[in-house]
CSV table of C-alpha atoms and ligand atoms in Angstrom, one decimal:
chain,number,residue,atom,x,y,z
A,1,UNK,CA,-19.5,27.4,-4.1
A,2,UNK,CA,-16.6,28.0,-6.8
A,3,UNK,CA,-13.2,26.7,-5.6
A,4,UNK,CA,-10.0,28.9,-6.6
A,5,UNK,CA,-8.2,27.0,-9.2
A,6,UNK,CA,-5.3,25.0,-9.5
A,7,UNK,CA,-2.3,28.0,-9.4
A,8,UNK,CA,0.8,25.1,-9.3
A,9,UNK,CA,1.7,21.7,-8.8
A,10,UNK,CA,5.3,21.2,-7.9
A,11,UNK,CA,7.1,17.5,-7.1
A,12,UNK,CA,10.1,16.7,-4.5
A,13,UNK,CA,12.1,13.9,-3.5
A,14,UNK,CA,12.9,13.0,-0.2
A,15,UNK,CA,15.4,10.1,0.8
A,16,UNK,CA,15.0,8.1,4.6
A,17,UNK,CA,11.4,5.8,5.4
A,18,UNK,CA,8.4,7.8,5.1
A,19,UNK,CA,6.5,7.0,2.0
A,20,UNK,CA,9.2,4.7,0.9
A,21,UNK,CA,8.9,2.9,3.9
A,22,UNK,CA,11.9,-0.2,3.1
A,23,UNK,CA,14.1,2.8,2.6
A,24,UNK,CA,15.2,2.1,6.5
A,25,UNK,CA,18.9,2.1,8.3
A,26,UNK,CA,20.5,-1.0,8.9
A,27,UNK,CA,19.3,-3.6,11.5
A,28,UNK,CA,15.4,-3.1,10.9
A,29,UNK,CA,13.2,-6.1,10.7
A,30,UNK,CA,12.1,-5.2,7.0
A,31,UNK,CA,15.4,-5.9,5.5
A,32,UNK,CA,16.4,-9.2,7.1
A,33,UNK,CA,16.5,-11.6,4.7
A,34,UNK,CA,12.7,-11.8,3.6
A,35,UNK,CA,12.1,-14.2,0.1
A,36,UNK,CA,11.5,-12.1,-3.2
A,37,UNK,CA,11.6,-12.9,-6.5
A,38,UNK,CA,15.5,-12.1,-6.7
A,39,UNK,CA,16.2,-14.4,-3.6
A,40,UNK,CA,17.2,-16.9,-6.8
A,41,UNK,CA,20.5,-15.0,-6.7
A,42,UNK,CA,22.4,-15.7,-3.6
A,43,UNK,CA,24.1,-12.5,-3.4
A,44,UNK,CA,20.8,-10.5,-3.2
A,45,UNK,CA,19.3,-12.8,-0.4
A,46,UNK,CA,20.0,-11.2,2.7
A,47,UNK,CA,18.9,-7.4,1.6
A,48,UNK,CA,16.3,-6.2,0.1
A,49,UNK,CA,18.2,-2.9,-0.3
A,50,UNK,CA,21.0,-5.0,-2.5
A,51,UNK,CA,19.2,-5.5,-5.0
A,52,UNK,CA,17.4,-1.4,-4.7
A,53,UNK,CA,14.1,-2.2,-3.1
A,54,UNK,CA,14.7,1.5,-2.0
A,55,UNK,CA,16.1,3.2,-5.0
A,56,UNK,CA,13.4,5.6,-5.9
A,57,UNK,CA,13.0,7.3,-2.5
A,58,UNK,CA,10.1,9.1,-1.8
A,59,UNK,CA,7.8,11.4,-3.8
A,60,UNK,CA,5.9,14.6,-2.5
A,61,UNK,CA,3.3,16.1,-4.6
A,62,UNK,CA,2.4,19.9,-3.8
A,63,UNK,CA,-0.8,21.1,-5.5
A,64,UNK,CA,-1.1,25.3,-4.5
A,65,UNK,CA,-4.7,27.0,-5.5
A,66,UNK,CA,-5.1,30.5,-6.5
A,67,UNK,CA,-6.0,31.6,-2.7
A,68,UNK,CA,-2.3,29.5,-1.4
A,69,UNK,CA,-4.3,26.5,-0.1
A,70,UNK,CA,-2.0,24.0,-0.9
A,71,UNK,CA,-2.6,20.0,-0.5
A,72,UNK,CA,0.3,17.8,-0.6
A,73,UNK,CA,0.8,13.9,-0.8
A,74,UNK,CA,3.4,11.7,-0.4
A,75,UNK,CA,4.0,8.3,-2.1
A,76,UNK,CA,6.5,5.8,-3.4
A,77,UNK,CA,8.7,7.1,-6.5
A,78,UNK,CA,11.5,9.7,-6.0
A,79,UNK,CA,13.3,11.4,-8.9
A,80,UNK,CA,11.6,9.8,-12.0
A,81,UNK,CA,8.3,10.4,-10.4
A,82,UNK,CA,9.1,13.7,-9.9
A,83,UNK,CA,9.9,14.1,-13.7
A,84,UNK,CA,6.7,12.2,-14.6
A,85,UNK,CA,4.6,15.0,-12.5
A,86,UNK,CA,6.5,18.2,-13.3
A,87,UNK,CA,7.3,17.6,-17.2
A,88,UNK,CA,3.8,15.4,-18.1
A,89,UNK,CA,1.3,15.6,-15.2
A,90,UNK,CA,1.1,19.2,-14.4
A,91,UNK,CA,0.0,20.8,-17.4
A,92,UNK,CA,-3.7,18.5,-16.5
A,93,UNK,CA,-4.4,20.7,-13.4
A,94,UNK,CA,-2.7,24.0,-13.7
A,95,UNK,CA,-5.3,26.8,-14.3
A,96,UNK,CA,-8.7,23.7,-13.5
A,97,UNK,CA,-10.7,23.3,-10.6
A,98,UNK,CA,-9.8,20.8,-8.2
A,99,UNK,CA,-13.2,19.7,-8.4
A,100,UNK,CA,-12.6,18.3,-11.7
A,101,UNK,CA,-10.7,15.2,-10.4
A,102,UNK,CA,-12.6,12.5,-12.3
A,103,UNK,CA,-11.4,14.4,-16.1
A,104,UNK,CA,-7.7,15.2,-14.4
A,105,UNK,CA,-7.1,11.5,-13.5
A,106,UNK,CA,-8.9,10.2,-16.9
A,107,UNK,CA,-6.1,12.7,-18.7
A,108,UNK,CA,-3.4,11.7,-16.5
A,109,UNK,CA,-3.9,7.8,-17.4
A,110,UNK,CA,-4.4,8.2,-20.8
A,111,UNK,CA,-2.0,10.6,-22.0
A,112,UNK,CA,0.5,8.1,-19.9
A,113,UNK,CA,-1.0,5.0,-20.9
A,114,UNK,CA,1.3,4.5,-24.0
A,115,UNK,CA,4.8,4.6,-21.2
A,116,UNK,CA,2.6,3.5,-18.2
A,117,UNK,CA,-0.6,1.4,-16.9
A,118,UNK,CA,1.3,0.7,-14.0
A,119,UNK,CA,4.1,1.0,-11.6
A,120,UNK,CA,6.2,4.3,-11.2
A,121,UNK,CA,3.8,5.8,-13.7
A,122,UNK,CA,0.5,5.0,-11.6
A,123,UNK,CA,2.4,5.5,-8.3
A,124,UNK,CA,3.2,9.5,-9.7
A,125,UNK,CA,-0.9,9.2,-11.2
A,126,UNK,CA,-1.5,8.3,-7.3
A,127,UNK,CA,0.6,10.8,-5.7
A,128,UNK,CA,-1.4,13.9,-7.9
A,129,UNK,CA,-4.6,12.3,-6.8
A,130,UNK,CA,-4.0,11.9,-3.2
A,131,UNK,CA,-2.5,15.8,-3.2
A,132,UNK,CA,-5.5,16.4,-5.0
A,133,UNK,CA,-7.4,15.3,-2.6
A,134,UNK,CA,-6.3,16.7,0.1
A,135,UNK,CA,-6.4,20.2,-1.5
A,136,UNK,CA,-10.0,19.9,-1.9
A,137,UNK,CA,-10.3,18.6,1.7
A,138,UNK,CA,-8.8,21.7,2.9
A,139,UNK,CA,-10.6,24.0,0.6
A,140,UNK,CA,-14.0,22.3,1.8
A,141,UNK,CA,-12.6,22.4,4.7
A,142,UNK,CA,-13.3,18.6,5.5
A,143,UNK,CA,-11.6,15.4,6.3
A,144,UNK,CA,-11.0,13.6,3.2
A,145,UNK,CA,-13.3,10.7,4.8
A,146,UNK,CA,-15.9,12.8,4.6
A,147,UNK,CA,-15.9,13.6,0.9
A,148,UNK,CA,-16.3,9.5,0.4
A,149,UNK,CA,-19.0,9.7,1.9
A,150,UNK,CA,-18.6,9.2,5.7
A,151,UNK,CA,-17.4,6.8,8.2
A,152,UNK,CA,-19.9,3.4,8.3
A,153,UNK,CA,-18.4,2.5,11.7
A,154,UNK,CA,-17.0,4.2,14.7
A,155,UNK,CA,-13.7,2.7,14.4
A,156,UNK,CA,-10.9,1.4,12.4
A,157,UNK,CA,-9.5,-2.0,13.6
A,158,UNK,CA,-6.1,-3.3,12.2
A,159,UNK,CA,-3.8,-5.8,12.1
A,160,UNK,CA,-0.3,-5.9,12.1
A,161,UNK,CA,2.7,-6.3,9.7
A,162,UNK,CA,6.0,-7.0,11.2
A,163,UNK,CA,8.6,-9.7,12.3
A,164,UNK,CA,6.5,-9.9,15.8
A,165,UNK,CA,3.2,-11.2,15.3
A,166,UNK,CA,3.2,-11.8,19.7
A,167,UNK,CA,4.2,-8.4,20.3
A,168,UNK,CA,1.3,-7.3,18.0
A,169,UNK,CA,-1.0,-9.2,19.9
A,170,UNK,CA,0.3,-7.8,23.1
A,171,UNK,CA,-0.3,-4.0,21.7
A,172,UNK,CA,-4.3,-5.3,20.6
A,173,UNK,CA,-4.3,-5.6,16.9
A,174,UNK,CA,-6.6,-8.3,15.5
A,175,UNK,CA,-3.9,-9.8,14.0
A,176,UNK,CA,0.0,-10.3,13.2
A,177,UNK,CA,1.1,-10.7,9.3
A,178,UNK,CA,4.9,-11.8,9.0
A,179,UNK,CA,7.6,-11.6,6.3
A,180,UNK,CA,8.5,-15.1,4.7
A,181,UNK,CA,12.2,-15.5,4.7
A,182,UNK,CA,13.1,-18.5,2.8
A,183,UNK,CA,11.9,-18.9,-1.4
A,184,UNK,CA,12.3,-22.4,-3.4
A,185,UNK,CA,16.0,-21.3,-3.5
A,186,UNK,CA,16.7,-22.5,-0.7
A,187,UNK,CA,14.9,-26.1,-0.8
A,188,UNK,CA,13.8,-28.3,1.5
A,189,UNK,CA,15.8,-26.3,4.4
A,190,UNK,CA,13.9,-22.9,3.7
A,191,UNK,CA,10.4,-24.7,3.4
A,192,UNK,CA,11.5,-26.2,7.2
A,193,UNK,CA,12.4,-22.8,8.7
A,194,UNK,CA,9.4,-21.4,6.9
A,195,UNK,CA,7.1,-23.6,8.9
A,196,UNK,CA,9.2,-23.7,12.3
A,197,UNK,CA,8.3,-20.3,11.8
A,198,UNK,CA,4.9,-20.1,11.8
A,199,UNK,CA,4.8,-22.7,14.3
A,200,UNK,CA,6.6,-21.1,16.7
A,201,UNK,CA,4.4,-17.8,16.5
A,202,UNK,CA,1.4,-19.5,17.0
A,203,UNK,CA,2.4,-21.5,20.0
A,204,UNK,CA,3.6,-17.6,21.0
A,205,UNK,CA,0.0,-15.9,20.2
A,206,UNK,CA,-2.4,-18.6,21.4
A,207,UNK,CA,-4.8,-20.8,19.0
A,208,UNK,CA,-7.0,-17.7,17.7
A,209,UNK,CA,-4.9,-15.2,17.0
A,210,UNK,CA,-5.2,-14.3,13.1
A,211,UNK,CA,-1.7,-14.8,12.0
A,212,UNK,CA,-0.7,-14.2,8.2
A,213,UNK,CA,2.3,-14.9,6.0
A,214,UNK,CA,3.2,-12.0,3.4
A,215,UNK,CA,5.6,-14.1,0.5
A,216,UNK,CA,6.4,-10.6,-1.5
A,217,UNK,CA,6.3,-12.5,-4.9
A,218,UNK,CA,8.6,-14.8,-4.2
A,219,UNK,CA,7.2,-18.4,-4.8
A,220,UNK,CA,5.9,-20.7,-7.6
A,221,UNK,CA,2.2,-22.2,-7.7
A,222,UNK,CA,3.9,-25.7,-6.4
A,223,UNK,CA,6.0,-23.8,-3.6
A,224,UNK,CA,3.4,-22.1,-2.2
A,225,UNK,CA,0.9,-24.8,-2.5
A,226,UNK,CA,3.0,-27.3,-0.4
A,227,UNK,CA,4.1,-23.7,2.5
A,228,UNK,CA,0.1,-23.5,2.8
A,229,UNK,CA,-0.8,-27.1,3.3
A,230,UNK,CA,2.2,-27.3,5.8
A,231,UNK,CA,0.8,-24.1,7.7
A,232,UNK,CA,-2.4,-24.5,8.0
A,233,UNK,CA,-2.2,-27.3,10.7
A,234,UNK,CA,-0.7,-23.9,12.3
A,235,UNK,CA,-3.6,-21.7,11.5
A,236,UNK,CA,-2.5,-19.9,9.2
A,237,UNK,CA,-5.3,-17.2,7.9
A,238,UNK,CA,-4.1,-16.2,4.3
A,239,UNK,CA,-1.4,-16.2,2.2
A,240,UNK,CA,-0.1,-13.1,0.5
A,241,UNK,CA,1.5,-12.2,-2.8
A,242,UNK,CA,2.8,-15.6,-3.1
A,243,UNK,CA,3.4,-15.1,-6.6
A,244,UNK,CA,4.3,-13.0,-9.8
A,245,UNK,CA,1.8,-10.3,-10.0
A,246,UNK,CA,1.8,-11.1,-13.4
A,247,UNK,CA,0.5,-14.3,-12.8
A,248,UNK,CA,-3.0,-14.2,-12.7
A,249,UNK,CA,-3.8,-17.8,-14.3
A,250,UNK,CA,-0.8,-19.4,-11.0
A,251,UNK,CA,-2.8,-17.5,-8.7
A,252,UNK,CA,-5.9,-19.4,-10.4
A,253,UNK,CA,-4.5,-22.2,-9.6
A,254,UNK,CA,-2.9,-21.2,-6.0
A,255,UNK,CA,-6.7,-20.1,-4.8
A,256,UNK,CA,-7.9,-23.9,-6.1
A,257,UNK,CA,-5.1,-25.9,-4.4
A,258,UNK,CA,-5.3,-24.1,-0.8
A,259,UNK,CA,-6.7,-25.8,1.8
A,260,UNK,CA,-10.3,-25.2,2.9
A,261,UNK,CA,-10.9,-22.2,4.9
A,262,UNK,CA,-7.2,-20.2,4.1
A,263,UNK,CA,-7.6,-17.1,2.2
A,264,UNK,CA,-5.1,-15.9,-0.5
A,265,UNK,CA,-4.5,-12.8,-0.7
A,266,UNK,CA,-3.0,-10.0,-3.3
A,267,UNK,CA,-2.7,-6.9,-4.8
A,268,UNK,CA,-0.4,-4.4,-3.4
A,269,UNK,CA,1.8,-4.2,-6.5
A,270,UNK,CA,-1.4,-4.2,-9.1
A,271,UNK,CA,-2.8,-1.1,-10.7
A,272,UNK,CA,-5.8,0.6,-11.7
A,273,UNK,CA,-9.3,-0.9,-12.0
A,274,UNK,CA,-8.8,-3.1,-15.0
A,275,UNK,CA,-5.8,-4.9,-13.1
A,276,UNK,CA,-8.3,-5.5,-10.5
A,277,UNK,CA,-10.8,-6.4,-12.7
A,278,UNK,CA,-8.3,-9.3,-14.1
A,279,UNK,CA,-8.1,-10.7,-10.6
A,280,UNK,CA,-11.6,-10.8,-9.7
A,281,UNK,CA,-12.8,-12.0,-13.0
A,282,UNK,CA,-10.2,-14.7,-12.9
A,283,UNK,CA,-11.2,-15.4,-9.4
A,284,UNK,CA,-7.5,-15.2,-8.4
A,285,UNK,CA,-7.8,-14.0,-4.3
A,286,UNK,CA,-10.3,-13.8,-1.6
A,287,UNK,CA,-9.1,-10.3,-0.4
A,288,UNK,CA,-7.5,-7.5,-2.4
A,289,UNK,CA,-5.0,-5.4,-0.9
A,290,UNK,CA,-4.6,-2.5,-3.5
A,291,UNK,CA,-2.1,0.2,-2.4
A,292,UNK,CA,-3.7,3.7,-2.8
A,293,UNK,CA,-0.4,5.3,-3.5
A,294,UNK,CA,0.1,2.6,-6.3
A,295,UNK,CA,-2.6,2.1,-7.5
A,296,UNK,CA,-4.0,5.0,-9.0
A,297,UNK,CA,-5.1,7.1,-5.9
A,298,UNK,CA,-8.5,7.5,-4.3
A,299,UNK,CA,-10.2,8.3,-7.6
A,300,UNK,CA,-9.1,5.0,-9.0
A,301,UNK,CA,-9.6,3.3,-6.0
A,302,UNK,CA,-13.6,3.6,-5.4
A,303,UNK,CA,-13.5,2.3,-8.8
A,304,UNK,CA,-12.1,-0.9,-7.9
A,305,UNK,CA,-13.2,-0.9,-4.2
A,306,UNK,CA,-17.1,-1.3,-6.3
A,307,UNK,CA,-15.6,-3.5,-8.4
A,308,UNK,CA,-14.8,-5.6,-5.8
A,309,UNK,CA,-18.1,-5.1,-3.8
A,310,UNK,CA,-19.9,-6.6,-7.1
A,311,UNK,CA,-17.9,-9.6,-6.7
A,312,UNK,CA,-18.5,-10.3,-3.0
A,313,UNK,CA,-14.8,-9.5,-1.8
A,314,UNK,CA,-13.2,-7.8,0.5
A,315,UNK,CA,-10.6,-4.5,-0.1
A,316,UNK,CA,-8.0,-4.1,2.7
A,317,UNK,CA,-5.6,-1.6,1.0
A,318,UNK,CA,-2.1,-2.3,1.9
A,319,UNK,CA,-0.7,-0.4,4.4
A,320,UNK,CA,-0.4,3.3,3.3
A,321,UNK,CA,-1.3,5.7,6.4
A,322,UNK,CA,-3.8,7.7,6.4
A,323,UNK,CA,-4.7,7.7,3.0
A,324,UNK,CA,-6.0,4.5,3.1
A,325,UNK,CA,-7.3,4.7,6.6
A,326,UNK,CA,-9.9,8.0,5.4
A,327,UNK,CA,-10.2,4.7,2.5
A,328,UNK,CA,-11.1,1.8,4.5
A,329,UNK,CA,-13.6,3.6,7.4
A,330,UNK,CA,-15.9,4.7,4.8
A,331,UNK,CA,-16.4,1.4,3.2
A,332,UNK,CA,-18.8,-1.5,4.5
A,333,UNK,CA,-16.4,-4.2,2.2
A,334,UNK,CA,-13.1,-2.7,4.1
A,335,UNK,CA,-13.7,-4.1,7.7
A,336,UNK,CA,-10.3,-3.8,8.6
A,337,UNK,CA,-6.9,-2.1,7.7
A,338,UNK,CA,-2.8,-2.7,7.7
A,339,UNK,CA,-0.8,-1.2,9.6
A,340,UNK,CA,2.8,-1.5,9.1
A,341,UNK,CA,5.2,-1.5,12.2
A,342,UNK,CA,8.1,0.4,11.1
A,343,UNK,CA,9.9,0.2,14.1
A,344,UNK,CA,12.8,-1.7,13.3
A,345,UNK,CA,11.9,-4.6,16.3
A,346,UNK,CA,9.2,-4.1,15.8
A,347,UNK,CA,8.4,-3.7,19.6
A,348,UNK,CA,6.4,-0.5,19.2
A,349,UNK,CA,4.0,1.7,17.7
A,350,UNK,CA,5.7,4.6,15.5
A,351,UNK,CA,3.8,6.4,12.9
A,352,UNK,CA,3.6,4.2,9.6
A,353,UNK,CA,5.3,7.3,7.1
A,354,UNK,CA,7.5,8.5,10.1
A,355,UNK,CA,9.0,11.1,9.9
A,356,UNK,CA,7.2,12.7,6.7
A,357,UNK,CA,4.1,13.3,8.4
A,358,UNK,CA,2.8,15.6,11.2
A,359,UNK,CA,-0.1,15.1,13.2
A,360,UNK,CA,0.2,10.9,11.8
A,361,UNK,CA,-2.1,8.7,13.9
A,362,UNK,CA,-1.5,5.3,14.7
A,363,UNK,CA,-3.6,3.0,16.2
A,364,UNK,CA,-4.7,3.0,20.1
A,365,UNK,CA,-4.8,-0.8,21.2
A,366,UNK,CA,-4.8,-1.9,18.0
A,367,UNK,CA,-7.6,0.7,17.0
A,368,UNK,CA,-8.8,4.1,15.8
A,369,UNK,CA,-11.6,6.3,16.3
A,370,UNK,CA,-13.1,7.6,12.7
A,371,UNK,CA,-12.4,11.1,15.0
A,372,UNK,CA,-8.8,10.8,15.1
A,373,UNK,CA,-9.2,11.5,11.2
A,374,UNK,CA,-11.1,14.6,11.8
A,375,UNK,CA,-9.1,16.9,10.9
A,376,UNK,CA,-9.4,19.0,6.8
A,377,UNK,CA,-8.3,17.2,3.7
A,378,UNK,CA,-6.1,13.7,5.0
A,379,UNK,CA,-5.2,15.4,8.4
A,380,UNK,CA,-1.8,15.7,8.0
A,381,UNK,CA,1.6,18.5,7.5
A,382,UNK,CA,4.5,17.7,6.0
A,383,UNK,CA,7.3,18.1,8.3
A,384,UNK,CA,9.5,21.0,7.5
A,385,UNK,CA,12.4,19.3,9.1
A,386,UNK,CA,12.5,16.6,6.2
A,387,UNK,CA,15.2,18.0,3.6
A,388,UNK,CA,13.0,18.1,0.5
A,389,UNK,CA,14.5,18.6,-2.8
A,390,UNK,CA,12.9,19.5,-6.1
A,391,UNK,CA,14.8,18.0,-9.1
A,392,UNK,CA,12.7,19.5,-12.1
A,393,UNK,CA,10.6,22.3,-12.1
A,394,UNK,CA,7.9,23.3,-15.5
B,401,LIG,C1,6.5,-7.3,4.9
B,401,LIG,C2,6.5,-7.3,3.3
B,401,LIG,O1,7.7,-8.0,3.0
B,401,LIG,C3,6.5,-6.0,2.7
B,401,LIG,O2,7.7,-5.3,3.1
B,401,LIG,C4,5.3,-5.2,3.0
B,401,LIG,O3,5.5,-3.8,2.7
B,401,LIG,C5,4.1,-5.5,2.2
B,401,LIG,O4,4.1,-6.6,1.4
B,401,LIG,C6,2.9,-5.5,3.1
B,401,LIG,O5,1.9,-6.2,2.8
B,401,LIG,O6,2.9,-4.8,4.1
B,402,MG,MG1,2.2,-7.6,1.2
């Protein structure tokens, strides 16, 4: 069966949550005073935004065929992206099949690989890839899941990311993953509110609730040595991106120092298979949380999610919608998924890339059917209400 080719690719930007999912209004859990690495500078403590944890806005990618099937994706990376995919990425797919997605991704990287290897760069890589994908879904006329090679259970099950690990536990996830809020900055005091914390959520969700604690790069190797000592007498279940993601020999060290039985976890802000490769070979986490809008997109991801099966560990991509739930149901080393609360409570459930995404589905009870992703390519139309604007053109 001969696919039309690849007629156009064109990239917009759009500002307000969505892909770009801290790009929130005031008031919402996501921006209230959680550790980074910049929380060393008083003045950027309390936001997120203040120092431009939102600046790039989102990034949509629109691939058209010959016939006008057209798959889109939407990721992290706004105006430069947009550049990146219009004046570099384009000329790989105009005129190919979108079959040819192995030899379009291997030209992407490499012809970027002397500005890029990771960050914005692999974020726009992603975007083309996860468009990509779903153009080939809806030429095939399949759920994206399917072209992985099928669900291996009947359901996803996730956990939650938010400032309410008790209300997650109320709504039936398996789990409640919180925002630190106080870096080595802040001394002794922080490390005390860090812990009250915790404390307080599990006296809140009961002894076996899984509760996490997500540090966003924030701490050192001696910091977050002494935070998971201190929380495990509270149960904690892992530790996540405690440090630089550049660190791979401190998160050596971190995985050695942790007390029996806590995982440490990391990955979100790593890219591409030998990023991944560095962390498992180093033996620098227990689970790796690769975003597939970050990291390369679905082509690069099988190639770490094997990776990662060779070494025994488990892949739960960081919270990305339904391109990494059509990810995680097809793979036996995924048994679970994120879902990000993006309420700004967060007492409810509202789709993760809200409101960029029609026909988004978010978990039942903490749950979803492989069926709710049956739908062609990733399931999903972009909304024409969004106000999308298109900065370059080729
Ligand atoms: C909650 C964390 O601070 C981040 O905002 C979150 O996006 C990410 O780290 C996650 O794991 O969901
Ligand atoms: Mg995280």
């Amino acid at each position: 069966m001969t696919l039309p080719k690849i007629k156009h690719v064109r990239a917009f930007v759009v500002r307000g949550g969505g892909a770009d999912y801290h790009d929130q209004g005031a008031g919402h859990w996501i921006d209230d005073h959680i550790a980074t690495p910049m929380s060393r500078y008083p003045e950027y403590r309390q936001s997120r935004q203040s120092f431009g944890i939102n600046v790039l806005g989102t990034l949509v990618v629109e691939i058209e065929a010959e016939d006008g099937t057209v798959g889109f994706a939407v990721t992290t990376g706004g105006e430069p992206a947009a550049f990146i995919v219009e004046k570099h990425l384009a000329r790989f797919l105009e005129g190919r099949s979108p079959t040819e997605y192995e030899k379009i991704w291997d030209q992407m990287y490499f012809s970027t690989q002397y500005y890029g290897r990771k960050g914005l760069v692999v974020n726009a890589i992603s975007g083309v890839d996860l468009a990509l994908w779903d153009l080939l879904g809806k030429l095939r006329q399949e759920p994206v899941y399917h072209l992985l090679g099928g669900a291996v259970r009947d359901e996803l099950q996730f956990y939650a990311t938010g400032a309410r690990p008790d209300v997650a536990k109320e709504l039936g996830f398996i789990g409640g993953k919180m925002p630190l809020h106080h870096g080595p900055a802040e001394g002794a005091e922080g490390m005390k509110k860090n812990i009250a914390m915790i404390a307080d959520m599990r006296e809140k969700c009961g002894p076996d609730f899984w509760l996490m604690l997500d540090c966003w790069m924030a701490l050192d190797v001696d910091y977050a040595t002494r935070l998971a000592i201190a929380a495990h007498e509270h149960g904690l279940k892992w530790i996540e991106e405690a440090i630089s993601p550049d660190d791979y020999w401190g998160y050596a060290e971190l995985k050695r120092n942790v007390p029996k039985g806590m995982l440490v976890t990391t990955g979100e802000h790593e890219a591409t298979r030998w990023g991944f490769r560095m962390l498992l070979e180093m033996d620098c986490c227990d689970i790796i949380q690769p975003d597939v809008g970050w990291c390369g997109g679905v082509t690069e991801l099988l190639k770490i999610s094997a990776l990662a099966d060779a070494h025994g560990k488990m892949v739960v991509p960081h919270g990305s919608s339904v391109y990494s739930y059509h990810f995680v149901i097809t793979r036996h080393n995924s048994p679970f998924a994120e879902f990000l609360m993006m309420h700004p409570g967060p007492t409810e459930v509202v789709p993760m890339f809200h409101p960029q995404l029609l026909g988004e589905p978010v978990p039942q009870n903490g749950r979803m059917k492989a069926s709710a992703l049956d739908a062609p390519g990733f399931g999903v139309t972009l909304n024409p209400e969004i106000a999308m604007h298109r900065p370059y053109t080729h």
